[in-house]
Coordinates of N, CA and C in Angstrom, one line a residue:
E1 N 13.2 -6.5 -26.3 CA 12.4 -7.2 -26.2 C 12.5 -8.8 -25.7
N2 N 12.5 -9.2 -25.6 CA 12.8 -10.4 -24.6 C 14.4 -10.1 -23.7
V3 N 14.2 -9.6 -23.4 CA 15.6 -9.5 -22.8 C 15.0 -8.4 -20.8
R4 N 15.3 -9.7 -20.2 CA 15.1 -10.1 -18.5 C 16.0 -8.5 -18.1
S5 N 14.8 -7.0 -18.2 CA 15.5 -5.6 -17.7 C 14.7 -5.6 -15.6
M6 N 15.6 -4.8 -15.8 CA 15.0 -4.3 -13.6 C 15.4 -3.0 -13.5
A7 N 14.7 -2.2 -13.6 CA 14.7 -0.8 -12.9 C 14.4 -0.7 -11.6
I8 N 15.9 0.0 -10.7 CA 16.4 -0.3 -9.6 C 16.5 1.3 -8.3
S9 N 15.4 1.5 -7.7 CA 15.8 2.7 -6.7 C 15.6 2.2 -5.5
V10 N 16.4 3.6 -4.3 CA 16.4 3.8 -3.5 C 15.5 4.4 -2.7
A11 N 14.2 3.3 -2.3 CA 12.6 4.9 -2.1 C 13.3 6.0 -0.6
S12 N 13.8 6.9 -1.7 CA 14.2 8.0 -1.1 C 15.1 9.0 -2.0
F13 N 14.5 10.0 -1.7 CA 15.4 11.3 -2.7 C 16.6 11.7 -1.6
K14 N 17.0 11.0 -0.4 CA 17.9 11.6 0.5 C 19.0 10.0 0.6
W15 N 18.7 9.7 0.6 CA 20.0 8.4 1.0 C 20.6 8.7 -0.1
K16 N 21.7 8.0 0.7 CA 23.1 7.7 -0.4 C 23.6 6.2 -0.2
N17 N 23.7 6.4 0.6 CA 24.3 4.1 0.8 C 23.7 3.4 -0.6
F18 N 24.1 3.3 -1.7 CA 23.6 2.8 -2.9 C 24.1 0.6 -3.0
E19 N 25.3 0.5 -1.5 CA 26.0 -1.0 -1.6 C 25.0 -1.8 -1.5
Y20 N 24.2 -1.8 0.0 CA 23.1 -2.4 0.0 C 22.4 -2.5 -1.2
A21 N 21.8 -1.8 -1.4 CA 21.0 -2.0 -3.2 C 21.1 -2.7 -4.0
S22 N 23.0 -2.2 -4.9 CA 23.6 -2.7 -5.4 C 23.2 -4.2 -5.3
E23 N 23.6 -4.7 -3.7 CA 23.7 -5.9 -3.8 C 22.8 -6.7 -4.1
I24 N 21.6 -6.1 -4.1 CA 20.2 -7.2 -3.7 C 19.8 -7.1 -5.0
A25 N 20.7 -5.9 -5.9 CA 19.8 -6.3 -6.7 C 20.5 -7.4 -8.0
M26 N 21.7 -7.5 -8.2 CA 22.8 -8.7 -8.5 C 22.4 -9.7 -8.2
N27 N 21.9 -9.9 -7.0 CA 21.3 -10.8 -6.4 C 20.0 -11.3 -7.1
I28 N 19.4 -10.5 -7.2 CA 18.4 -11.1 -8.0 C 18.1 -11.3 -9.6
A29 N 19.4 -10.6 -10.1 CA 19.6 -10.4 -12.1 C 20.3 -11.5 -11.3
E30 N 21.3 -12.5 -10.6 CA 21.6 -13.9 -10.6 C 20.8 -15.0 -11.5
Q31 N 20.0 -14.8 -9.8 CA 18.1 -16.2 -9.7 C 17.3 -15.7 -11.2
A32 N 17.3 -14.8 -11.6 CA 16.6 -14.2 -12.6 C 16.9 -15.3 -13.7
V33 N 18.6 -15.1 -14.5 CA 19.3 -15.7 -15.1 C 19.1 -17.7 -14.7
N34 N 20.0 -17.6 -13.8 CA 20.3 -18.9 -13.4 C 18.8 -19.8 -13.2
D35 N 17.9 -18.9 -12.8 CA 16.8 -19.8 -12.6 C 15.4 -19.9 -14.1
N36 N 16.0 -19.5 -14.8 CA 15.0 -19.6 -16.2 C 14.0 -18.2 -16.2
W37 N 13.9 -17.2 -15.4 CA 13.2 -16.6 -15.3 C 12.8 -16.3 -17.1
P38 N 10.6 -15.5 -17.4 CA 11.0 -15.2 -18.5 C 11.9 -14.3 -19.1
K39 N 11.8 -14.5 -20.5 CA 12.6 -13.5 -20.9 C 12.6 -11.7 -20.9
S40 N 10.9 -11.9 -21.6 CA 10.7 -11.2 -21.4 C 10.1 -10.4 -20.3
L41 N 10.3 -11.1 -18.7 CA 10.3 -10.0 -17.7 C 11.4 -8.9 -17.6
L42 N 10.1 -7.4 -16.7 CA 10.4 -6.3 -16.2 C 10.1 -5.8 -15.4
L43 N 11.2 -5.8 -14.4 CA 10.6 -5.9 -12.5 C 10.7 -4.7 -12.4
N44 N 9.6 -4.4 -11.5 CA 10.6 -3.6 -10.5 C 11.5 -3.4 -9.2
L45 N 12.6 -2.8 -8.5 CA 13.2 -3.3 -7.1 C 12.8 -2.1 -6.7
N46 N 12.2 -1.5 -5.9 CA 12.5 -0.5 -4.4 C 12.9 -1.3 -3.5
I47 N 13.6 -0.3 -3.0 CA 14.8 -1.1 -1.5 C 14.4 0.5 -1.0
P48 N 13.9 0.2 0.8 CA 13.8 0.9 1.7 C 14.8 1.7 1.7
P49 N 15.3 2.7 2.4 CA 16.2 3.9 2.6 C 16.5 3.2 4.0
C50 N 17.4 1.9 4.5 CA 16.9 1.4 6.2 C 18.7 0.9 5.5
K51 N 19.1 0.6 6.8 CA 20.3 -0.1 6.4 C 20.3 -1.1 5.8
K52 N 21.2 -2.3 6.7 CA 20.9 -3.7 5.1 C 20.1 -4.9 6.5
H53 N 21.1 -4.4 7.7 CA 20.7 -4.4 8.8 C 18.6 -5.0 9.3
E54 N 18.6 -4.0 9.1 CA 17.0 -3.0 9.1 C 16.0 -4.2 7.7
I55 N 16.7 -4.4 6.9 CA 16.1 -4.9 6.0 C 14.8 -6.1 6.4
K56 N 13.7 -6.3 6.7 CA 12.7 -7.7 7.0 C 13.0 -8.9 6.1
K57 N 12.1 -8.7 4.6 CA 12.8 -9.7 3.1 C 12.2 -8.1 2.6
L58 N 12.1 -9.5 1.0 CA 11.6 -9.3 -0.3 C 10.1 -10.1 -0.7
S59 N 10.1 -9.1 -0.5 CA 8.7 -10.1 -1.6 C 8.0 -9.5 -3.2
W60 N 6.9 -10.1 -3.9 CA 6.2 -9.9 -4.6 C 5.0 -8.9 -4.7
T61 N 5.2 -7.8 -5.2 CA 4.4 -6.7 -4.6 C 3.5 -5.6 -5.8
R62 N 2.6 -5.8 -5.3 CA 1.6 -4.9 -6.9 C 2.4 -3.1 -7.0
L63 N 1.8 -2.5 -8.3 CA 1.9 -1.1 -8.2 C 0.9 -0.2 -7.3
S64 N 1.2 0.5 -6.4 CA 0.2 1.4 -6.1 C 0.2 2.8 -6.7
I65 N -1.1 3.9 -6.6 CA -1.3 4.4 -7.1 C -0.5 5.8 -6.5
R66 N 0.6 5.9 -7.3 CA 1.4 7.8 -6.2 C 0.8 9.0 -6.4
K67 N -0.5 9.6 -5.2 CA -1.1 10.9 -5.4 C -0.1 11.6 -4.6
Y68 N 0.2 13.3 -5.4 CA 0.4 14.7 -4.5 C -0.1 15.5 -4.6
I69 N 0.6 16.3 -3.9 CA -0.4 17.3 -2.9 C 0.3 18.5 -4.4
N70 N -0.4 19.5 -4.5 CA 0.0 20.5 -5.4 C 1.4 20.0 -6.8
Q71 N 0.9 18.8 -6.7 CA 1.5 17.8 -8.1 C 2.4 18.8 -9.8
F72 N 1.4 20.3 -9.8 CA 2.5 20.1 -10.7 C 3.1 22.3 -10.4
S73 N 4.1 22.7 -10.6 CA 4.8 24.2 -9.7 C 5.0 24.1 -12.0
K74 N 4.1 25.3 -12.0 CA 4.9 26.8 -13.3 C 6.0 27.1 -13.4
R75 N 6.7 26.9 -14.2 CA 8.4 27.4 -14.8 C 8.7 27.4 -15.9
E76 N 9.7 29.1 -16.2 CA 10.0 29.5 -17.2 C 11.3 28.8 -17.3
D77 N 11.5 28.4 -18.4 CA 13.1 28.0 -18.3 C 13.5 29.0 -19.0
P78 N 15.0 29.3 -19.5 CA 16.0 30.3 -19.7 C 15.8 30.8 -21.3
R79 N 15.1 29.9 -22.0 CA 14.4 30.7 -23.5 C 13.1 31.7 -22.9
G80 N 12.5 31.8 -21.9 CA 11.7 32.5 -21.9 C 10.1 31.6 -21.9
D81 N 10.5 29.5 -22.0 CA 8.8 29.2 -22.9 C 8.7 28.6 -21.1
T82 N 7.0 28.5 -20.8 CA 6.6 27.6 -19.7 C 6.6 26.1 -19.8
Y83 N 6.9 26.0 -18.2 CA 7.1 24.2 -18.5 C 6.8 23.9 -17.6
Y84 N 6.3 22.8 -16.5 CA 5.5 22.7 -15.6 C 6.6 21.2 -15.5
W85 N 6.3 21.3 -13.3 CA 7.5 20.4 -12.9 C 6.7 19.7 -11.5
L86 N 6.9 18.6 -12.3 CA 6.3 16.8 -11.9 C 6.9 17.9 -9.7
A87 N 6.4 18.1 -8.7 CA 6.8 19.0 -7.4 C 6.0 19.2 -6.8
G88 N 5.0 18.6 -6.0 CA 4.4 17.9 -5.1 C 5.1 17.1 -4.0
E89 N 4.7 17.1 -3.3 CA 4.7 16.2 -1.9 C 3.8 15.1 -2.3
A90 N 5.0 13.7 -2.0 CA 4.2 12.5 -2.1 C 2.4 12.2 -0.8
V91 N 1.2 12.1 -1.1 CA 1.2 11.5 0.0 C 1.0 10.2 0.7
L92 N 1.6 9.3 1.5 CA 0.8 7.9 1.7 C -0.2 7.5 2.1
D93 N -0.5 6.4 1.1 CA -1.3 6.1 0.8 C -1.7 4.8 0.8
L94 N -0.7 3.4 1.5 CA -1.1 2.2 1.6 C -2.3 1.5 1.0
K95 N -3.2 2.6 0.5 CA -4.2 2.0 0.4 C -4.7 1.8 -0.6
S96 N -4.3 2.8 -1.1 CA -4.3 3.0 -2.9 C -4.4 1.5 -3.8
K97 N -5.7 1.4 -4.8 CA -6.3 0.2 -5.2 C -5.3 -0.3 -6.1
G98 N -4.5 0.2 -6.0 CA -2.8 0.0 -7.6 C -3.2 -1.1 -8.7
Y99 N -2.7 -2.0 -8.9 CA -2.6 -2.4 -9.6 C -2.4 -4.1 -10.3
G100 N -2.5 -4.8 -10.6 CA -2.5 -6.2 -10.0 C -2.8 -6.7 -9.2
P101 N -3.2 -8.2 -8.7 CA -3.3 -8.8 -7.5 C -3.8 -8.5 -6.1
K102 N -4.6 -8.2 -5.5 CA -5.7 -7.6 -4.7 C -4.6 -8.7 -3.3
S103 N -4.6 -9.5 -3.4 CA -3.1 -10.3 -2.7 C -2.0 -9.9 -1.8
W104 N -1.9 -9.2 -3.1 CA 0.0 -9.0 -3.3 C -0.1 -7.5 -2.0
P105 N 1.0 -7.7 -0.9 CA 0.8 -6.4 -1.0 C 1.8 -4.7 -1.9
S106 N 0.9 -4.0 -1.6 CA 1.3 -2.3 -2.7 C 2.6 -2.3 -2.4
D107 N 3.5 -1.9 -3.9 CA 5.2 -1.6 -2.8 C 5.6 -0.7 -2.1
V108 N 4.5 0.8 -2.2 CA 4.7 1.7 -1.0 C 4.6 0.6 0.1
S109 N 3.3 -0.2 0.3 CA 3.2 -0.9 2.1 C 4.3 -1.5 2.1
Q110 N 5.3 -1.9 1.1 CA 6.2 -2.8 2.0 C 7.5 -1.3 1.8
I111 N 7.5 -0.8 1.4 CA 8.7 -0.2 1.2 C 8.6 0.5 3.0
Q112 N 7.1 1.0 3.2 CA 7.1 1.6 4.2 C 7.3 0.5 6.2
E113 N 7.5 -0.5 5.4 CA 7.7 -1.9 6.2 C 9.4 -2.2 6.6
N114 N 10.3 -1.6 5.9 CA 11.4 -1.9 6.0 C 11.2 -3.3 5.3
N115 N 10.6 -3.3 3.8 CA 11.1 -4.5 3.5 C 10.8 -4.1 1.5
V116 N 11.8 -4.8 1.2 CA 12.3 -4.7 -0.4 C 11.2 -4.9 -0.9
S117 N 10.8 -4.1 -2.6 CA 9.9 -4.2 -2.7 C 10.1 -4.7 -4.2
L118 N 9.7 -6.2 -4.8 CA 9.8 -6.7 -6.3 C 8.6 -6.6 -6.9
T119 N 8.5 -6.1 -8.2 CA 7.0 -6.1 -8.6 C 7.2 -5.7 -10.3
P120 N 6.3 -6.9 -11.0 CA 6.7 -7.4 -12.1 C 6.0 -6.4 -13.4
I121 N 5.8 -6.2 -13.9 CA 5.9 -5.4 -14.8 C 5.9 -5.5 -16.5
E122 N 4.5 -5.3 -16.8 CA 4.4 -5.3 -18.4 C 5.4 -4.8 -19.2
P123 N 6.3 -4.9 -20.0 CA 6.3 -3.5 -20.9 C 5.7 -2.6 -22.0
D124 N 5.0 -3.6 -22.5 CA 3.9 -3.5 -23.5 C 2.8 -2.6 -22.6
L125 N 2.3 -1.3 -23.0 CA 1.8 -0.2 -22.6 C 0.5 -0.7 -23.0
F126 N 0.0 -0.7 -24.4 CA -1.5 -0.2 -24.8 C -2.7 -1.3 -24.0
W127 N -3.5 0.3 -24.4 CA -4.5 -0.4 -23.5 C -5.4 -1.8 -24.0
R128 N -5.6 -2.3 -22.6 CA -6.2 -3.4 -23.0 C -7.7 -3.6 -22.6
G129 N -8.5 -2.4 -22.5 CA -9.7 -2.5 -22.3 C -10.3 -3.4 -23.5
S130 N -11.8 -2.7 -23.2 CA -12.3 -2.7 -24.9 C -12.9 -1.2 -25.0
I131 N -12.5 -1.3 -26.2 CA -12.7 0.1 -27.2 C -14.0 0.6 -26.6
E132 N -14.7 -0.4 -26.4 CA -16.6 0.3 -26.0 C -15.7 1.7 -24.1
K133 N -15.0 0.6 -23.3 CA -14.8 1.1 -22.1 C -14.3 3.0 -22.3
L134 N -13.5 3.4 -23.8 CA -13.2 4.5 -23.8 C -14.2 5.5 -24.2
P135 N -13.5 6.5 -24.2 CA -14.6 7.8 -23.7 C -14.7 7.7 -25.7
K136 N -15.6 8.9 -25.7 CA -15.9 9.3 -27.1 C -15.6 9.9 -27.3
I137 N -14.6 10.4 -28.4 CA -14.3 11.2 -29.2 C -15.0 11.9 -30.3
D138 N -14.0 13.3 -29.6 CA -15.4 14.1 -32.0 C -14.3 14.5 -32.0
S139 N -14.6 13.9 -33.3 CA -13.8 14.2 -34.7 C -14.0 15.1 -35.5
L140 N -13.9 16.4 -34.7 CA -14.6 17.5 -35.0 C -13.5 18.7 -33.5
S141 N -12.4 17.7 -33.3 CA -11.9 18.1 -32.4 C -10.6 18.5 -33.3
I142 N -10.2 18.1 -34.6 CA -9.4 18.1 -34.7 C -9.4 19.0 -36.0
N143 N -10.5 19.8 -36.4 CA -10.3 20.1 -36.7 C -10.8 22.3 -36.0
S144 N -10.6 21.9 -34.9 CA -10.5 22.6 -34.1 C -10.3 24.4 -34.4
S145 N -10.4 26.0 -34.0 CA -9.6 26.0 -34.4 C -8.8 27.2 -33.3
Q146 N -8.6 26.3 -32.3 CA -7.4 26.8 -31.0 C -6.4 26.6 -31.4
Y147 N -6.6 25.6 -32.2 CA -4.8 24.8 -33.3 C -4.4 25.6 -33.8
P148 N -3.1 25.9 -34.5 CA -2.4 26.2 -35.2 C -2.7 25.8 -36.7

């Protein structure tokens, strides 16, 4: 709590050159400290998988909603227990509704344009809507016979 934090990703599973990503991350971290950015700020830094000279700009972004085709794969661990692995192919959706100001570009759209994406995130994940907007729950479900 009250510690500036940053998650850093190169937006590719195949890209292996992290030198420039670390340089960008260090520059942003130093600016956050030197300019006294809010201490509760959590940043999500996404860097496009390209060479340094191909990067165009850094911009504040909003979160996109990530969608997948064939989202889960049923698997079995060495003990014979079933588990599900997120294994689908990501769908490129540059117009997803996402979270944050609609006038801000989405993180996914910026990465597609070889721009560095910096998204401010609230670490408190608690529901902020009214309780009336939540679905009704059946108190009988806690006594259901389907649960041991």
